[in-house]
Coordinates of C-alpha atoms and ligand atoms in Angstrom, one line a residue:
X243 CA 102.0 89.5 126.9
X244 CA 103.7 86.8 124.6
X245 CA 102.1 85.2 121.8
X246 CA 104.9 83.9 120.0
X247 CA 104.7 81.2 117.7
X248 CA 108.1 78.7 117.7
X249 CA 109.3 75.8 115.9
X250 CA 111.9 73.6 117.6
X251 CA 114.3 71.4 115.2
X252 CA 115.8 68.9 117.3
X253 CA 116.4 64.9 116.8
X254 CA 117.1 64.3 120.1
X255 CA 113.8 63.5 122.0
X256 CA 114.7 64.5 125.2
X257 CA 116.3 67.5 124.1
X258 CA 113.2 68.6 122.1
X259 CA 111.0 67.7 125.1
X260 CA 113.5 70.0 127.4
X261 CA 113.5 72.8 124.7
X262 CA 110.1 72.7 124.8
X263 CA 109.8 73.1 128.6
X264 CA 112.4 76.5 128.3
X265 CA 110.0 77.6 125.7
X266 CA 106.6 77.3 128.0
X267 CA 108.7 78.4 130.9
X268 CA 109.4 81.5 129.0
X269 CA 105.5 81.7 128.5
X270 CA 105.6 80.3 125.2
X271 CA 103.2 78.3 124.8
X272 CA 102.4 78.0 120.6
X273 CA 105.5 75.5 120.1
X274 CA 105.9 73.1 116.8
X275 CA 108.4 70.3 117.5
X276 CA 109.9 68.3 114.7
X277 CA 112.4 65.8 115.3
X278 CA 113.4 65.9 111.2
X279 CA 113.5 68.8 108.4
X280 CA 110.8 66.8 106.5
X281 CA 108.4 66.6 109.8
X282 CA 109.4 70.7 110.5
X283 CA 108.1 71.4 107.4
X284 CA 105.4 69.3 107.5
X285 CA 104.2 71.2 110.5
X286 CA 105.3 74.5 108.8
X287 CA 102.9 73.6 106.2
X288 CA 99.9 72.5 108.3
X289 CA 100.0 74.9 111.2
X290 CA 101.7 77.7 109.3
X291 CA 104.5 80.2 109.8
X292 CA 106.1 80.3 112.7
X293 CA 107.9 83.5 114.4
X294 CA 111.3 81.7 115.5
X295 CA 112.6 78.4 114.3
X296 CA 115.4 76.9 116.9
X297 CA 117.1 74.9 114.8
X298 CA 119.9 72.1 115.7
X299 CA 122.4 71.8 113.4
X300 CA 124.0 68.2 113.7
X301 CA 120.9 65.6 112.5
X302 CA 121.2 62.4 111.0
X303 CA 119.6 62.6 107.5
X304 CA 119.2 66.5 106.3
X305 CA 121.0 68.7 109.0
X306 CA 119.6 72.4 110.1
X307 CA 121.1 73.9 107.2
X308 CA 119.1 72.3 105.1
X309 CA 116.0 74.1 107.3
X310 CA 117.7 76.9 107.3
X311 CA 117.1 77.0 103.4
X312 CA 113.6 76.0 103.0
X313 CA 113.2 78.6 105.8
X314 CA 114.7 81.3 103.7
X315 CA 113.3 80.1 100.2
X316 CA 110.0 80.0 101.8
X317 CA 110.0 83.0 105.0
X318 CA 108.3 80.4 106.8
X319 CA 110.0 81.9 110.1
X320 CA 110.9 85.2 110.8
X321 CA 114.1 84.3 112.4
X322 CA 116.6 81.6 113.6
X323 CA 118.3 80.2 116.6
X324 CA 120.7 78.1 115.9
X325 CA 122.1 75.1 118.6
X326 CA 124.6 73.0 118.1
X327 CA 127.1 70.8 120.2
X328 CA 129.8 71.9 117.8
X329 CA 132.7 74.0 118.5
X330 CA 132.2 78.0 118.2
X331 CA 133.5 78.3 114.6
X332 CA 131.0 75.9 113.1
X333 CA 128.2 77.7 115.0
X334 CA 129.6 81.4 113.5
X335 CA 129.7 80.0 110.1
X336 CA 126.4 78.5 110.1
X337 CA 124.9 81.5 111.5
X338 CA 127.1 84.1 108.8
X339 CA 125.4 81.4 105.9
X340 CA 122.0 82.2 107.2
X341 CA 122.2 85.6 107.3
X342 CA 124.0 85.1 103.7
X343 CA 120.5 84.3 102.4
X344 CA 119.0 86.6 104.0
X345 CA 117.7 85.0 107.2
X346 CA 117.6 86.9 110.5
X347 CA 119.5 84.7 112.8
X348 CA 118.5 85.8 116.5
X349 CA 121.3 84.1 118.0
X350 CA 123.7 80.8 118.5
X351 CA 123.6 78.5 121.7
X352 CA 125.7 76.1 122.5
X353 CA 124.3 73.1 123.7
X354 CA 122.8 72.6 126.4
X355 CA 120.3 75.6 126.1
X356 CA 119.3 76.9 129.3
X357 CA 115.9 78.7 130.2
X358 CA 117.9 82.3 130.6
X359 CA 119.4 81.6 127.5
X360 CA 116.5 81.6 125.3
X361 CA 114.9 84.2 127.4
X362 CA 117.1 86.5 126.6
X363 CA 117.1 85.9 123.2
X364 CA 113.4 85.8 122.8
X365 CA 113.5 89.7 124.6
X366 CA 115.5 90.4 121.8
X367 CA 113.5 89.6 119.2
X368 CA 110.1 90.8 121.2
X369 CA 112.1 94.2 121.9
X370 CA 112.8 94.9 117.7
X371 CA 109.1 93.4 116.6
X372 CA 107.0 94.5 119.2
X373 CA 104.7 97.8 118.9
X374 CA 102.4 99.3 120.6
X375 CA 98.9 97.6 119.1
X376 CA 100.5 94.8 118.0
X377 CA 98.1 91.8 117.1
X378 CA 98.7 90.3 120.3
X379 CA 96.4 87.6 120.6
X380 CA 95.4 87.9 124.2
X381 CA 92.7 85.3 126.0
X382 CA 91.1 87.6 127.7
X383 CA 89.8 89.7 124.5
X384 CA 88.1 86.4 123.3
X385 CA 86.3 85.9 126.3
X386 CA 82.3 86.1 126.2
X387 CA 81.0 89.4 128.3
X388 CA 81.3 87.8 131.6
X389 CA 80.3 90.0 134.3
X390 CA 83.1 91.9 136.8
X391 CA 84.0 89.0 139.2
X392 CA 83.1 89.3 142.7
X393 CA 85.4 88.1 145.0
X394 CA 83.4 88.1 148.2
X395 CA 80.2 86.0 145.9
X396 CA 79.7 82.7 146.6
X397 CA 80.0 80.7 143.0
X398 CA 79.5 77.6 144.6
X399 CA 76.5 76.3 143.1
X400 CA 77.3 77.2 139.4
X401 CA 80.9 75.7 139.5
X402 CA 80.1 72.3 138.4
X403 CA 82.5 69.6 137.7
X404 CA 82.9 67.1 134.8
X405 CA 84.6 64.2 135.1
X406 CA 86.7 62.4 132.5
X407 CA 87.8 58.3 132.8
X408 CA 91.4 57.1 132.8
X409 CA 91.2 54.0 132.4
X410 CA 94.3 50.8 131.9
X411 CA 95.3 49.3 128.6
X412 CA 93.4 46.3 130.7
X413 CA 90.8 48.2 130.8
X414 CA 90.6 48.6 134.8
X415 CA 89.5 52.0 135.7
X416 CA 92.6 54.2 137.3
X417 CA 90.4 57.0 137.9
X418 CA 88.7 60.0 137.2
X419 CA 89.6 64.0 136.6
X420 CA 87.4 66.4 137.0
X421 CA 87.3 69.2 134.7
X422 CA 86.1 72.0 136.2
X423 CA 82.8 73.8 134.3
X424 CA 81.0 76.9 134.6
X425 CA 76.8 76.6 135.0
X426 CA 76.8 80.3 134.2
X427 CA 73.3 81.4 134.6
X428 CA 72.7 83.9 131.5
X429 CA 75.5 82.4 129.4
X430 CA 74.9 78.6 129.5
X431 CA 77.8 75.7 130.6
X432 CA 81.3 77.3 129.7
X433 CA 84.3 75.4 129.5
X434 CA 87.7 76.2 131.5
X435 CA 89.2 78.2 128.6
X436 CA 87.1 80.8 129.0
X437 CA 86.6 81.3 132.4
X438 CA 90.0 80.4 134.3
X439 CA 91.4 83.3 133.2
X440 CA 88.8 85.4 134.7
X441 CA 88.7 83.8 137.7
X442 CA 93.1 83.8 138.0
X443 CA 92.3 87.9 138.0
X444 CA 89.8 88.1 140.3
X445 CA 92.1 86.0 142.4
X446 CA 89.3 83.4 142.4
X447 CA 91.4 80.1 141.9
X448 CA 91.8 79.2 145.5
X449 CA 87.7 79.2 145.7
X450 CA 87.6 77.4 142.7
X451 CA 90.1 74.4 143.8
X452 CA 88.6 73.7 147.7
X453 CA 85.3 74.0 145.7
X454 CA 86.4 71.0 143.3
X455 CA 88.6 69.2 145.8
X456 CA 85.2 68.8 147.9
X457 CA 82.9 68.0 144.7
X458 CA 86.0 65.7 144.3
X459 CA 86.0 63.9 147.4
X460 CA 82.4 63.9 148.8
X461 CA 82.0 62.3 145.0
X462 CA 84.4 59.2 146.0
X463 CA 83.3 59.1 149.8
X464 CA 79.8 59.0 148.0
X465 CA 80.6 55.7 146.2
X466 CA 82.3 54.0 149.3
X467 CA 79.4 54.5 151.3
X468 CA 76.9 52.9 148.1
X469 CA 79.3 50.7 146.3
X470 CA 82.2 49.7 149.2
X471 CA 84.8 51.5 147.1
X472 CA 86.2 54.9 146.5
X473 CA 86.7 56.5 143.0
X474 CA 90.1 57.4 142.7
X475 CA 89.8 61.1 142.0
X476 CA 92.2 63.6 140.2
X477 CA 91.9 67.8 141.1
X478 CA 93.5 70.2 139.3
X479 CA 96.1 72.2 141.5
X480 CA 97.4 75.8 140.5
X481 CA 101.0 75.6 141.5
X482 CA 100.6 79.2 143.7
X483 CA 98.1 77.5 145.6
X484 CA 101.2 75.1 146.9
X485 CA 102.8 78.6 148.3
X486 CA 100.0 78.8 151.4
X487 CA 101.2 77.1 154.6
X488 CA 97.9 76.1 155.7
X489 CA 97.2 74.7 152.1
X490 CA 98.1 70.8 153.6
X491 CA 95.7 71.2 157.0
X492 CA 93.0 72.7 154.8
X493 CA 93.3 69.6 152.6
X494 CA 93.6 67.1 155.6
X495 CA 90.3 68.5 157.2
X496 CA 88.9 68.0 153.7
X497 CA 89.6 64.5 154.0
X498 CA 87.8 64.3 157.5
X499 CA 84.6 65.7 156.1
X500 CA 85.2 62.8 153.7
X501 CA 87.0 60.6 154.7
X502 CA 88.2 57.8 151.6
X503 CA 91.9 56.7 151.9
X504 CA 94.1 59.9 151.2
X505 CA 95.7 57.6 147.9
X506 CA 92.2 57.8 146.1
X507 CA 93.3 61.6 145.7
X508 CA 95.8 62.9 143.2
X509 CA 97.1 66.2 142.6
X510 CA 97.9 67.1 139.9
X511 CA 99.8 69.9 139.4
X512 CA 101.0 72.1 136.2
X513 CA 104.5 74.2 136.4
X514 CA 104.2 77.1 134.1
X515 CA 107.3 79.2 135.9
X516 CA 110.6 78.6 135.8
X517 CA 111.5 80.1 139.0
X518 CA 113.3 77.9 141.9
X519 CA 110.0 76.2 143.6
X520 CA 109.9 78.0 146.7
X521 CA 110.7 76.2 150.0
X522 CA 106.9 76.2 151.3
X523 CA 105.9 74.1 147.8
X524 CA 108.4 71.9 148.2
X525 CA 107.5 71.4 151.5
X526 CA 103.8 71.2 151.0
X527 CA 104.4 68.7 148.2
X528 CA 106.5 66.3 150.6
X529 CA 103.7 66.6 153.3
X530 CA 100.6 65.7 150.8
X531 CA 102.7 62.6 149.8
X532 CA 103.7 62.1 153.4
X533 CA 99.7 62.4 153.9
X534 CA 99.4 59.2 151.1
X535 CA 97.8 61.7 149.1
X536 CA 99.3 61.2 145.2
X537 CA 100.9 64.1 143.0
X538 CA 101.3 63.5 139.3
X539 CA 102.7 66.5 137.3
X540 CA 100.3 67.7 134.5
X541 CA 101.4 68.0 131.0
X542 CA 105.0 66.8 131.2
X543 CA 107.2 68.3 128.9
X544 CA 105.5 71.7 128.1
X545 CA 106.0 73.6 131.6
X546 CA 108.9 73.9 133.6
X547 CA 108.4 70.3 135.0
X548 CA 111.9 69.4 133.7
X549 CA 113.2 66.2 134.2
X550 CA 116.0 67.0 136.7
X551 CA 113.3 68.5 138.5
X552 CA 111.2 65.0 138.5
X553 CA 114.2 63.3 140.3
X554 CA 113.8 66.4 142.9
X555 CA 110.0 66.3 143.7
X556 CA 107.7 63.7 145.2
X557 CA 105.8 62.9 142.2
X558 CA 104.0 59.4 141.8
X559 CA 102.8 60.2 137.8
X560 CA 103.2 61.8 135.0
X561 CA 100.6 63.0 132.5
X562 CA 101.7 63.1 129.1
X563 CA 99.6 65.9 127.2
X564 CA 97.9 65.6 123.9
X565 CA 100.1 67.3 121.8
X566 CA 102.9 64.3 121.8
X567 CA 100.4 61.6 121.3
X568 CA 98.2 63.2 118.2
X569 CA 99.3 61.6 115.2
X570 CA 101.5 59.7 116.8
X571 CA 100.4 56.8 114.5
X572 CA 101.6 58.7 111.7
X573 CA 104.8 59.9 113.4
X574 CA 107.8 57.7 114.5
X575 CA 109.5 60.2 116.1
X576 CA 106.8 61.5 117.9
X577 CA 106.0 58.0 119.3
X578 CA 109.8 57.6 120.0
X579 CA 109.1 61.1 122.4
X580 CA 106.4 59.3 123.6
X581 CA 108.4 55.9 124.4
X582 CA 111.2 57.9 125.8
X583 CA 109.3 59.4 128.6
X584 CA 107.6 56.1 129.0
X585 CA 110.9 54.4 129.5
X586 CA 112.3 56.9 132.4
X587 CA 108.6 56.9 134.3
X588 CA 109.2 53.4 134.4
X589 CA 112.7 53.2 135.9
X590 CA 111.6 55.9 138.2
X591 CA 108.7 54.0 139.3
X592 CA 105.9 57.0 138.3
X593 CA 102.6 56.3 136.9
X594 CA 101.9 57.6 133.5
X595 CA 98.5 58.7 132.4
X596 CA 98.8 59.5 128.0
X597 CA 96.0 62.4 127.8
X598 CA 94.3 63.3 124.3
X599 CA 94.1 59.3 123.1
X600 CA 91.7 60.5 120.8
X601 CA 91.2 57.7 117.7
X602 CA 91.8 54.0 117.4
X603 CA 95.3 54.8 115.8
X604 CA 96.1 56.8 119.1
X605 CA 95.3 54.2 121.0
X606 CA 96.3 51.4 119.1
X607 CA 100.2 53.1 118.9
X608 CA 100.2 53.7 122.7
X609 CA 99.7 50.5 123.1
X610 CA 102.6 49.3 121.2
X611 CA 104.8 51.4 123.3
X612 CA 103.8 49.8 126.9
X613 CA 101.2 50.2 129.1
X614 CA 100.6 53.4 130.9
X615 CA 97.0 54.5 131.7
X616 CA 95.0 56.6 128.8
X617 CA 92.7 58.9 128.7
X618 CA 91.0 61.0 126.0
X619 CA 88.0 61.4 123.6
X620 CA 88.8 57.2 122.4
X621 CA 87.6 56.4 125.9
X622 CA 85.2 58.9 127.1
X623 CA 84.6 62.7 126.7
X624 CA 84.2 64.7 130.4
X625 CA 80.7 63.9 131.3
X626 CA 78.1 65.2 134.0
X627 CA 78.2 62.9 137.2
X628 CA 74.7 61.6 136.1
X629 CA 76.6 60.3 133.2
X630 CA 79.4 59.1 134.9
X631 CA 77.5 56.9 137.6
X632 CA 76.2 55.7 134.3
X633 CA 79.8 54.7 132.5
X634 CA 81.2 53.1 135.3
X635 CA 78.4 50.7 136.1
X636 CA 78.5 50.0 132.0
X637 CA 82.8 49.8 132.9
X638 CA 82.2 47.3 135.6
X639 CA 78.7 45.2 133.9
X640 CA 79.5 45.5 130.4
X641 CA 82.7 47.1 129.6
X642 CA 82.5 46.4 125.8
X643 CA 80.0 49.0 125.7
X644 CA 82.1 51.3 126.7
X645 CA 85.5 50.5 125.7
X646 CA 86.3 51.0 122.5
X647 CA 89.3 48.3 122.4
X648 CA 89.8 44.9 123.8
X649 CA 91.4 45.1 126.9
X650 CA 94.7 43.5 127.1
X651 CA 95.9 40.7 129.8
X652 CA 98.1 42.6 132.4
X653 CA 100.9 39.9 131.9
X654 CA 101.5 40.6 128.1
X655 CA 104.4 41.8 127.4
X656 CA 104.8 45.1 125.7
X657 CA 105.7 45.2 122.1
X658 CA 108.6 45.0 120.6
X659 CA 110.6 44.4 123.7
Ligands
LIG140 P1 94.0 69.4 131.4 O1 94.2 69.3 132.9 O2 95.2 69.0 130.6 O3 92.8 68.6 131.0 C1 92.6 67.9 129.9 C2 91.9 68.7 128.8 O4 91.9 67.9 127.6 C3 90.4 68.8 129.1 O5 90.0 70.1 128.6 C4 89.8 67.7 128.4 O6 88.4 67.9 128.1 C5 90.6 67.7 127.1 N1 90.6 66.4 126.5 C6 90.5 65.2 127.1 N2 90.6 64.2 126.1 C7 90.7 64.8 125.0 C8 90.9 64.3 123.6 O7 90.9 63.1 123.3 N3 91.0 65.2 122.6 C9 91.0 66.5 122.9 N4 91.1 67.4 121.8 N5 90.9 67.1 124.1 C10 90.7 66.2 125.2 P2 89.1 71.1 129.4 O8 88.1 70.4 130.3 O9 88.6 72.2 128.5 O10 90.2 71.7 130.4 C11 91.2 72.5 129.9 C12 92.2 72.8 131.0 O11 91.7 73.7 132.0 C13 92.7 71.6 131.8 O12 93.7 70.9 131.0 C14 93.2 72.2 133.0 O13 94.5 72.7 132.8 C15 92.3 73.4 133.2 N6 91.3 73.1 134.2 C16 90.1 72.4 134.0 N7 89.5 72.3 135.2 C17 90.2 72.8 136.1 C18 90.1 73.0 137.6 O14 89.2 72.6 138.2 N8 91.1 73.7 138.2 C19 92.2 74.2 137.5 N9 93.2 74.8 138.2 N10 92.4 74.0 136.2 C20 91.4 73.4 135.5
LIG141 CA1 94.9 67.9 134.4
LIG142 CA1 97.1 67.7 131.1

């Protein structure tokens, strides 16, 4: 229903990163972070107007005000939050100067924000904007003419998967994900965007995830039987599918039919609601990692995987999505996000996988920042199995072929420390 478009002013990494989870939990999911004025309008400029700028008001360098006028010079938002640690009066008075030049100033939150919080405050503005019609840019209206879903059909055999490499800034492989494709027979290979969707209303996901796991593991129990070793493999996991009690048996049969060590599986797991995790997920999460099986929570920092949640859940990684590591290279303060989250995987002892390492300066400022795994275009776009039995015996025979970088001895120690 939402197709909101925010910007979030905040120099405080973690703070942006937890703004930015309230905003996804709240099904917003077009977010611009800037951790300055001059990268907020930057971004403004390049990705265009947005509907709400949250702005903190306390920065070193230009302050929010100063957004708050190019905002209003410019109408490059439609409206305002306005955050601040300060005391009430500083937050009225900034507010009452907005609206003095003629901005629409949705509200003022004391810091810490909270999900409800900017909930609420996004109803409001949804409630005065929205109209019946209104260019709401829904998924489903760009899909290709897929036809009705059948529930009861047996997709099986055109559900194919791709799998992507993650491989160590040593260049040891760490694993695979598969990426989940559709052989469709009249409309050629489609990718996940158009398709999930579909399949979420036909209530098709389940089918779609024991169909992966099993392409997933008979894959790796494949390769121990040839090769002596399993491929570590990584399955997408829709967090409702953590809600069915007999989700962990299913799984544990699975791993029966093919049976590699329950630690070459990861699960990985993306929280789009901000509701309490029900008991049964929690649950099922502490018996897959009681099982040996790994969980690693998919795109950190955009869903509701907040970090006092990390402390509460099982979780052995973290996956750090795209949108924090393009143009990093260009970016301090996007690689300082990145660092940040680095820093706190590694003193909780979680693996952490950087996604969308997509150019040589990606990779190369990842690298200065420590040495998670990567993964992304600069190592290997998702590729057919055919292709992939091919990369990994090029990985383990010739791995300058296939590695774009040098790989790094283990024992260096990370830059700049
Ligand atoms: P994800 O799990 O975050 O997967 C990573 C996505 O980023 C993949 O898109 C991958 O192709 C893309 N990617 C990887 N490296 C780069 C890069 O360097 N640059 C850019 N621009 N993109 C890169 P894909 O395959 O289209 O999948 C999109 C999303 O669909 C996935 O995001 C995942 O959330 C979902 N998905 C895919 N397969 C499955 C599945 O089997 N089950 C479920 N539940 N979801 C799936
Ligand atoms: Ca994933
Ligand atoms: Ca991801």
């Amino acid at each position: 229903m939402r197709s909101l478009k925010v910007l979030i002013l905040e120099d405080d990494p973690f703070q942006l990163m937890a703004l930015h989870q309230m905003l996804n939990a709240n099904q917003v999911f077009e977010v611009l972070t800037a951790i300055s004025v001059e990268t907020a309008l930057r971004a403004l400029e390049r990705q265009g107007p947005v509907d709400i700028a949250i702005c903190d008001l306390q920065m070193d360098g230009d302050d929010g005000l100063s957004l708050i006028g190019h905002l209003a010079a410019t109408s490059l938002a439609q409206a305002v939050i306005i955050l601040s640690s300060a005391e009430a009066s500083v937050l009225d008075g900034a507010a009452q100067l907005a609206r003095q030049q003629g901005i629409n100033v949705l509200g003022v939150l004391q810091k810490p924000a909270s999900v409800t919080a900017i909930g609420e405050l996004l109803s409001e503005w949804l409630a005065l904007v929205e109209m019946p019609g209104s260019a709401s840019r829904s998924t489903t209206s760009e899909l290709p003419a897929l036809p009705p879903l059948d529930a009861t059909h047996d997709y099986g055999a055109e559900w194919i998967a791709y799998f992507q490499p993650k491989v160590g800034l040593d260049g040891e492989l760490s694993g695979v994900e598969l990426l989940a494709r559709w052989q469709h027979p009249s409309l050629g290979l489609l990718a996940p965007g158009l398709f999930l969707p579909r399949l979420e209303q036909a209530g098709l996901m389940p089918n779609l995830t024991w169909h992966m796991l099993e392409l997933a593991l008979s894959l790796s129990y494949r390769l121990l039987l040839a090769r002596g070793r399993a491929l570590p493999v990584a399955v997408n996991i829709p967090p409702q599918m953590l809600d069915q009690a007999d989700f962990v048996p299913r799984l544990l049969l699975l791993l029966e039919r093919f049976p590699v060590r329950p630690h070459m599986l990861t699960l990985e797991v993306v929280e789009q609601s901000a509701r309490q995790m029900a008991v049964v997920q929690f649950e099922n999460l502490l018996r897959l990692r009681m099982a040996g099986c790994r969980l690693s929570i998919d795109d950190f920092g955009t869903g509701a995987s907040n970090i006092q949640r990390l402390l509460e859940l099982p979780f052995s990684e973290l996956k750090i999505p795209a949108e924090f590591v393009r143009g990093m290279a260009d970016d301090r303060r996007k690689s300082a996000v990145v660092g940040g989250a680095l820093f706190m995987a590694q003193k909780m002892a979680l693996n952490v996988v950087i996604e969308g390492v997509e150019t040589r300066e990606d990779y190369e400022a990842v690298s200065m920042l420590g040495s998670p795994a990567i993964q992304g275009y600069f190592i290997a776009r998702p590729m057919s199995e055919a292709d992939l039995l091919n990369w990994l015996d090029e990985l383990e025979h010739h791995p300058e072929r296939v590695l774009g970088f040098r790989a790094v001895k283990p024992d260096r120690a990370p830059a700049g420390r």
